[in-house]
Amino acid sequence: MPKATRSTGGTRAPGRPRKEIDLLEVADTAGRLFAEGGYDAVSIEAVAEQLSVSRATLYRTVPTKERLLDILFERSTQNLDEAVTALIAEHREPADELTELVCLHINAAIETRHYMAVFFGGAGVSQDVYQRWQKFSHSYEQRWLGVVKRAMGANVLHWGDPVLTTRLLLGMVIWVSRWYRGSEKFTAAQITETAVGLIRQHAPQD
């Protein structure tokens, strides 16, 4: 499997077709095509055109649409995993940690809203990638569970079953990807503030 290298981002200007393939740039381009036209707009041909790469060159590295979706999956989950790992490593106060985790996922839900539903159902992706998606989801839930337990221990959240609470919170932030519309002008910060207001336990007033 070719290893991804860092993308410089954006579509290349028209010119002579390239011979090298940057898999992170392939993923970014596939994600943009999803955003513009949905599942049917994503194809090897469309990505090759956007990247000014010959179809034959791209086919040698990315032979199928299934593999194209695999690359997009790898890009999306890697970014989210790295961001959550960095956040938890900061050892913030439980209230801040919970707020930042909610904010992080809401931003991710908005950014990937056009294609993440593909991975939930497994349609169009390889069995290997779907199994890795399920493994990633379990690991990601465990990260959230740790944050939830710390928040409960600090009385930031009402005490309850931490697994059930974690899954309900994840359901709330994941669902942002389904209802978010840029035209409604809700910002990620506004959504985060409202979500945290719903789940935070506040100290009683004197």
PDB file of C-alpha atoms in Angstrom:
ATOM      1  CA  MET A   1       0.000   0.000   0.000  1.00  0.00           C
ATOM      2  CA  PRO A   2       1.555   3.353  -0.962  1.00  0.00           C
ATOM      3  CA  LYS A   3       2.266   5.544   2.040  1.00  0.00           C
ATOM      4  CA  ALA A   4       0.576   8.924   2.217  1.00  0.00           C
ATOM      5  CA  THR A   5       2.716  12.025   2.235  1.00  0.00           C
ATOM      6  CA  ARG A   6       1.790  15.498   3.381  1.00  0.00           C
ATOM      7  CA  SER A   7      -0.475  17.424   1.087  1.00  0.00           C
ATOM      8  CA  THR A   8       0.094  21.014   0.110  1.00  0.00           C
ATOM      9  CA  GLY A   9      -3.685  21.318  -0.370  1.00  0.00           C
ATOM     10  CA  GLY A  10      -5.800  22.771  -3.154  1.00  0.00           C
ATOM     11  CA  THR A  11      -6.263  21.890  -6.789  1.00  0.00           C
ATOM     12  CA  ARG A  12      -3.240  22.260  -9.017  1.00  0.00           C
ATOM     13  CA  ALA A  13      -3.242  24.848 -11.732  1.00  0.00           C
ATOM     14  CA  PRO A  14      -3.723  23.523 -15.262  1.00  0.00           C
ATOM     15  CA  GLY A  15      -0.555  22.386 -16.903  1.00  0.00           C
ATOM     16  CA  ARG A  16       1.455  19.350 -17.708  1.00  0.00           C
ATOM     17  CA  PRO A  17       0.133  16.174 -16.041  1.00  0.00           C
ATOM     18  CA  ARG A  18       2.192  14.936 -13.108  1.00  0.00           C
ATOM     19  CA  LYS A  19       3.546  11.469 -12.554  1.00  0.00           C
ATOM     20  CA  GLU A  20       3.772  11.426  -8.729  1.00  0.00           C
ATOM     21  CA  ILE A  21       0.759  10.778  -6.498  1.00  0.00           C
ATOM     22  CA  ASP A  22       0.206  12.444  -3.127  1.00  0.00           C
ATOM     23  CA  LEU A  23      -2.376  10.300  -1.316  1.00  0.00           C
ATOM     24  CA  LEU A  24      -3.318  13.020   1.138  1.00  0.00           C
ATOM     25  CA  GLU A  25      -4.040  15.317  -1.769  1.00  0.00           C
ATOM     26  CA  VAL A  26      -6.088  12.521  -3.340  1.00  0.00           C
ATOM     27  CA  ALA A  27      -8.102  12.259  -0.118  1.00  0.00           C
ATOM     28  CA  ASP A  28      -8.635  16.012   0.095  1.00  0.00           C
ATOM     29  CA  THR A  29      -9.793  16.110  -3.513  1.00  0.00           C
ATOM     30  CA  ALA A  30     -12.187  13.194  -3.033  1.00  0.00           C
ATOM     31  CA  GLY A  31     -13.623  14.916   0.033  1.00  0.00           C
ATOM     32  CA  ARG A  32     -14.139  18.132  -1.924  1.00  0.00           C
ATOM     33  CA  LEU A  33     -15.894  16.246  -4.728  1.00  0.00           C
ATOM     34  CA  PHE A  34     -18.169  14.634  -2.142  1.00  0.00           C
ATOM     35  CA  ALA A  35     -19.001  18.090  -0.817  1.00  0.00           C
ATOM     36  CA  GLU A  36     -19.779  19.440  -4.272  1.00  0.00           C
ATOM     37  CA  GLY A  37     -21.740  16.575  -5.765  1.00  0.00           C
ATOM     38  CA  GLY A  38     -22.168  13.677  -3.371  1.00  0.00           C
ATOM     39  CA  TYR A  39     -21.196  10.031  -3.806  1.00  0.00           C
ATOM     40  CA  ASP A  40     -21.802   9.906  -7.561  1.00  0.00           C
ATOM     41  CA  ALA A  41     -19.470  12.856  -8.171  1.00  0.00           C
ATOM     42  CA  VAL A  42     -16.481  10.942  -6.805  1.00  0.00           C
ATOM     43  CA  SER A  43     -14.552   8.912  -9.349  1.00  0.00           C
ATOM     44  CA  ILE A  44     -10.990   8.140 -10.371  1.00  0.00           C
ATOM     45  CA  GLU A  45     -11.484  10.232 -13.499  1.00  0.00           C
ATOM     46  CA  ALA A  46     -12.787  13.254 -11.586  1.00  0.00           C
ATOM     47  CA  VAL A  47      -9.958  13.124  -9.060  1.00  0.00           C
ATOM     48  CA  ALA A  48      -7.365  12.764 -11.820  1.00  0.00           C
ATOM     49  CA  GLU A  49      -8.770  15.794 -13.612  1.00  0.00           C
ATOM     50  CA  GLN A  50      -8.762  17.893 -10.448  1.00  0.00           C
ATOM     51  CA  LEU A  51      -5.157  16.952  -9.672  1.00  0.00           C
ATOM     52  CA  SER A  52      -3.871  17.325 -13.255  1.00  0.00           C
ATOM     53  CA  VAL A  53      -2.762  13.702 -13.143  1.00  0.00           C
ATOM     54  CA  SER A  54      -3.261  11.318 -16.020  1.00  0.00           C
ATOM     55  CA  ARG A  55      -5.911   8.683 -15.412  1.00  0.00           C
ATOM     56  CA  ALA A  56      -3.423   5.937 -16.130  1.00  0.00           C
ATOM     57  CA  THR A  57      -1.037   7.303 -13.505  1.00  0.00           C
ATOM     58  CA  LEU A  58      -3.751   7.565 -10.852  1.00  0.00           C
ATOM     59  CA  TYR A  59      -5.151   4.129 -11.698  1.00  0.00           C
ATOM     60  CA  ARG A  60      -1.759   2.566 -10.960  1.00  0.00           C
ATOM     61  CA  THR A  61      -1.949   3.835  -7.374  1.00  0.00           C
ATOM     62  CA  VAL A  62      -5.731   4.049  -6.864  1.00  0.00           C
ATOM     63  CA  PRO A  63      -7.226   1.360  -9.125  1.00  0.00           C
ATOM     64  CA  THR A  64     -10.851   1.509  -7.936  1.00  0.00           C
ATOM     65  CA  LYS A  65     -13.402   3.840  -6.392  1.00  0.00           C
ATOM     66  CA  GLU A  66     -13.416   1.501  -3.411  1.00  0.00           C
ATOM     67  CA  ARG A  67      -9.711   2.185  -2.876  1.00  0.00           C
ATOM     68  CA  LEU A  68     -10.397   5.907  -3.285  1.00  0.00           C
ATOM     69  CA  LEU A  69     -12.897   5.721  -0.419  1.00  0.00           C
ATOM     70  CA  ASP A  70     -10.386   3.713   1.586  1.00  0.00           C
ATOM     71  CA  ILE A  71      -7.878   6.561   1.278  1.00  0.00           C
ATOM     72  CA  LEU A  72     -10.506   9.096   2.289  1.00  0.00           C
ATOM     73  CA  PHE A  73     -11.336   6.985   5.342  1.00  0.00           C
ATOM     74  CA  GLU A  74      -7.684   6.734   6.332  1.00  0.00           C
ATOM     75  CA  ARG A  75      -7.231  10.483   6.008  1.00  0.00           C
ATOM     76  CA  SER A  76     -10.354  11.322   8.042  1.00  0.00           C
ATOM     77  CA  THR A  77      -9.801   8.906  10.907  1.00  0.00           C
ATOM     78  CA  GLN A  78      -6.095   9.704  11.165  1.00  0.00           C
ATOM     79  CA  ASN A  79      -6.818  13.413  11.552  1.00  0.00           C
ATOM     80  CA  LEU A  80      -9.464  12.814  14.206  1.00  0.00           C
ATOM     81  CA  ASP A  81      -7.348  10.288  16.100  1.00  0.00           C
ATOM     82  CA  GLU A  82      -4.345  12.609  16.185  1.00  0.00           C
ATOM     83  CA  ALA A  83      -6.440  15.560  17.354  1.00  0.00           C
ATOM     84  CA  VAL A  84      -8.098  13.601  20.182  1.00  0.00           C
ATOM     85  CA  THR A  85      -4.776  12.107  21.277  1.00  0.00           C
ATOM     86  CA  ALA A  86      -3.197  15.574  21.464  1.00  0.00           C
ATOM     87  CA  LEU A  87      -6.168  16.976  23.387  1.00  0.00           C
ATOM     88  CA  ILE A  88      -6.179  14.247  26.027  1.00  0.00           C
ATOM     89  CA  ALA A  89      -2.388  14.490  26.408  1.00  0.00           C
ATOM     90  CA  GLU A  90      -2.765  18.109  27.548  1.00  0.00           C
ATOM     91  CA  HIS A  91      -4.329  16.928  30.851  1.00  0.00           C
ATOM     92  CA  ARG A  92      -6.762  19.811  31.054  1.00  0.00           C
ATOM     93  CA  GLU A  93      -9.289  20.334  33.809  1.00  0.00           C
ATOM     94  CA  PRO A  94     -12.250  17.959  33.284  1.00  0.00           C
ATOM     95  CA  ALA A  95     -14.664  20.768  32.380  1.00  0.00           C
ATOM     96  CA  ASP A  96     -12.310  22.205  29.774  1.00  0.00           C
ATOM     97  CA  GLU A  97     -11.384  18.768  28.459  1.00  0.00           C
ATOM     98  CA  LEU A  98     -15.025  17.856  27.916  1.00  0.00           C
ATOM     99  CA  THR A  99     -15.819  21.172  26.228  1.00  0.00           C
ATOM    100  CA  GLU A 100     -12.816  20.940  23.911  1.00  0.00           C
ATOM    101  CA  LEU A 101     -13.634  17.330  23.004  1.00  0.00           C
ATOM    102  CA  VAL A 102     -17.201  18.277  22.103  1.00  0.00           C
ATOM    103  CA  CYS A 103     -15.893  21.217  20.065  1.00  0.00           C
ATOM    104  CA  LEU A 104     -13.324  19.053  18.301  1.00  0.00           C
ATOM    105  CA  HIS A 105     -15.887  16.496  17.203  1.00  0.00           C
ATOM    106  CA  ILE A 106     -18.437  19.086  16.131  1.00  0.00           C
ATOM    107  CA  ASN A 107     -15.828  20.701  13.897  1.00  0.00           C
ATOM    108  CA  ALA A 108     -14.945  17.271  12.476  1.00  0.00           C
ATOM    109  CA  ALA A 109     -18.634  16.464  11.920  1.00  0.00           C
ATOM    110  CA  ILE A 110     -19.112  19.674   9.964  1.00  0.00           C
ATOM    111  CA  GLU A 111     -15.951  19.202   7.911  1.00  0.00           C
ATOM    112  CA  THR A 112     -16.675  15.577   6.953  1.00  0.00           C
ATOM    113  CA  ARG A 113     -20.482  15.744   6.811  1.00  0.00           C
ATOM    114  CA  HIS A 114     -20.664  15.025   3.085  1.00  0.00           C
ATOM    115  CA  TYR A 115     -19.081  11.592   3.236  1.00  0.00           C
ATOM    116  CA  MET A 116     -18.760  10.151   6.748  1.00  0.00           C
ATOM    117  CA  ALA A 117     -22.197   8.514   6.436  1.00  0.00           C
ATOM    118  CA  VAL A 118     -20.638   6.232   3.813  1.00  0.00           C
ATOM    119  CA  PHE A 119     -18.456   4.628   6.473  1.00  0.00           C
ATOM    120  CA  PHE A 120     -21.259   4.164   8.999  1.00  0.00           C
ATOM    121  CA  GLY A 121     -23.150   1.893   6.622  1.00  0.00           C
ATOM    122  CA  GLY A 122     -20.132   0.342   4.954  1.00  0.00           C
ATOM    123  CA  ALA A 123     -21.613   0.708   1.457  1.00  0.00           C
ATOM    124  CA  GLY A 124     -18.975   1.325  -1.183  1.00  0.00           C
ATOM    125  CA  VAL A 125     -15.956   0.664   1.030  1.00  0.00           C
ATOM    126  CA  SER A 126     -13.914  -2.494   1.288  1.00  0.00           C
ATOM    127  CA  GLN A 127     -14.634  -5.028   4.019  1.00  0.00           C
ATOM    128  CA  ASP A 128     -11.178  -4.382   5.432  1.00  0.00           C
ATOM    129  CA  VAL A 129     -11.832  -0.654   5.739  1.00  0.00           C
ATOM    130  CA  TYR A 130     -15.275  -1.198   7.230  1.00  0.00           C
ATOM    131  CA  GLN A 131     -13.761  -3.480   9.871  1.00  0.00           C
ATOM    132  CA  ARG A 132     -11.082  -0.871  10.584  1.00  0.00           C
ATOM    133  CA  TRP A 133     -13.828   1.748  10.864  1.00  0.00           C
ATOM    134  CA  GLN A 134     -15.572  -0.387  13.496  1.00  0.00           C
ATOM    135  CA  LYS A 135     -12.284  -0.837  15.365  1.00  0.00           C
ATOM    136  CA  PHE A 136     -11.616   2.890  15.200  1.00  0.00           C
ATOM    137  CA  SER A 137     -15.132   3.647  16.462  1.00  0.00           C
ATOM    138  CA  HIS A 138     -14.611   1.381  19.475  1.00  0.00           C
ATOM    139  CA  SER A 139     -11.244   2.979  20.283  1.00  0.00           C
ATOM    140  CA  TYR A 140     -12.686   6.459  19.819  1.00  0.00           C
ATOM    141  CA  GLU A 141     -15.568   5.655  22.173  1.00  0.00           C
ATOM    142  CA  GLN A 142     -13.073   4.509  24.805  1.00  0.00           C
ATOM    143  CA  ARG A 143     -11.296   7.875  24.568  1.00  0.00           C
ATOM    144  CA  TRP A 144     -14.595   9.647  25.141  1.00  0.00           C
ATOM    145  CA  LEU A 145     -15.420   7.294  28.000  1.00  0.00           C
ATOM    146  CA  GLY A 146     -12.277   8.354  29.850  1.00  0.00           C
ATOM    147  CA  VAL A 147     -13.182  12.029  29.443  1.00  0.00           C
ATOM    148  CA  VAL A 148     -16.761  11.387  30.590  1.00  0.00           C
ATOM    149  CA  LYS A 149     -15.601   9.522  33.697  1.00  0.00           C
ATOM    150  CA  ARG A 150     -13.262  12.352  34.620  1.00  0.00           C
ATOM    151  CA  ALA A 151     -16.054  14.883  34.082  1.00  0.00           C
ATOM    152  CA  MET A 152     -18.419  12.877  36.290  1.00  0.00           C
ATOM    153  CA  GLY A 153     -15.756  12.561  38.968  1.00  0.00           C
ATOM    154  CA  ALA A 154     -15.365  16.342  38.979  1.00  0.00           C
ATOM    155  CA  ASN A 155     -19.158  16.905  39.049  1.00  0.00           C
ATOM    156  CA  VAL A 156     -19.050  18.460  35.595  1.00  0.00           C
ATOM    157  CA  LEU A 157     -21.614  15.898  34.412  1.00  0.00           C
ATOM    158  CA  HIS A 158     -24.460  14.381  36.364  1.00  0.00           C
ATOM    159  CA  TRP A 159     -23.390  10.979  37.642  1.00  0.00           C
ATOM    160  CA  GLY A 160     -24.842   8.066  35.715  1.00  0.00           C
ATOM    161  CA  ASP A 161     -23.777   5.041  33.725  1.00  0.00           C
ATOM    162  CA  PRO A 162     -20.641   6.360  31.964  1.00  0.00           C
ATOM    163  CA  VAL A 163     -20.950   4.045  28.961  1.00  0.00           C
ATOM    164  CA  LEU A 164     -24.549   5.037  28.320  1.00  0.00           C
ATOM    165  CA  THR A 165     -23.723   8.714  28.829  1.00  0.00           C
ATOM    166  CA  THR A 166     -20.769   8.468  26.446  1.00  0.00           C
ATOM    167  CA  ARG A 167     -22.854   6.885  23.710  1.00  0.00           C
ATOM    168  CA  LEU A 168     -25.615   9.448  24.077  1.00  0.00           C
ATOM    169  CA  LEU A 169     -23.101  12.314  23.898  1.00  0.00           C
ATOM    170  CA  LEU A 170     -21.415  10.789  20.868  1.00  0.00           C
ATOM    171  CA  GLY A 171     -24.785  10.363  19.199  1.00  0.00           C
ATOM    172  CA  MET A 172     -25.507  14.051  19.750  1.00  0.00           C
ATOM    173  CA  VAL A 173     -22.257  15.340  18.256  1.00  0.00           C
ATOM    174  CA  ILE A 174     -22.143  12.797  15.419  1.00  0.00           C
ATOM    175  CA  TRP A 175     -25.664  13.787  14.363  1.00  0.00           C
ATOM    176  CA  VAL A 176     -24.403  17.314  13.656  1.00  0.00           C
ATOM    177  CA  SER A 177     -23.023  15.900  10.420  1.00  0.00           C
ATOM    178  CA  ARG A 178     -26.554  15.006   9.331  1.00  0.00           C
ATOM    179  CA  TRP A 179     -28.429  18.227  10.072  1.00  0.00           C
ATOM    180  CA  TYR A 180     -25.762  20.919   9.679  1.00  0.00           C
ATOM    181  CA  ARG A 181     -26.372  23.377   6.845  1.00  0.00           C
ATOM    182  CA  GLY A 182     -23.938  26.175   6.140  1.00  0.00           C
ATOM    183  CA  SER A 183     -26.796  28.344   4.929  1.00  0.00           C
ATOM    184  CA  GLU A 184     -28.263  28.426   8.447  1.00  0.00           C
ATOM    185  CA  LYS A 185     -25.218  30.334   9.694  1.00  0.00           C
ATOM    186  CA  PHE A 186     -24.740  28.314  12.884  1.00  0.00           C
ATOM    187  CA  THR A 187     -21.061  28.311  13.787  1.00  0.00           C
ATOM    188  CA  ALA A 188     -19.185  25.427  15.356  1.00  0.00           C
ATOM    189  CA  ALA A 189     -18.652  27.620  18.416  1.00  0.00           C
ATOM    190  CA  GLN A 190     -22.391  28.268  18.776  1.00  0.00           C
ATOM    191  CA  ILE A 191     -23.215  24.593  18.420  1.00  0.00           C
ATOM    192  CA  THR A 192     -20.543  23.670  20.972  1.00  0.00           C
ATOM    193  CA  GLU A 193     -21.787  26.260  23.481  1.00  0.00           C
ATOM    194  CA  THR A 194     -25.368  24.995  23.186  1.00  0.00           C
ATOM    195  CA  ALA A 195     -24.348  21.320  23.384  1.00  0.00           C
ATOM    196  CA  VAL A 196     -22.164  21.877  26.442  1.00  0.00           C
ATOM    197  CA  GLY A 197     -24.950  23.893  28.061  1.00  0.00           C
ATOM    198  CA  LEU A 198     -27.232  20.884  27.705  1.00  0.00           C
ATOM    199  CA  ILE A 199     -24.869  18.411  29.306  1.00  0.00           C
ATOM    200  CA  ARG A 200     -22.908  20.400  31.894  1.00  0.00           C
ATOM    201  CA  GLN A 201     -23.835  20.177  35.543  1.00  0.00           C
ATOM    202  CA  HIS A 202     -23.685  23.637  37.050  1.00  0.00           C
ATOM    203  CA  ALA A 203     -23.055  24.466  40.666  1.00  0.00           C
ATOM    204  CA  PRO A 204     -26.210  25.420  42.560  1.00  0.00           C
ATOM    205  CA  GLN A 205     -26.831  29.138  42.982  1.00  0.00           C
ATOM    206  CA  ASP A 206     -26.715  30.613  46.501  1.00  0.00           C
TER     207      ASP A 206
END
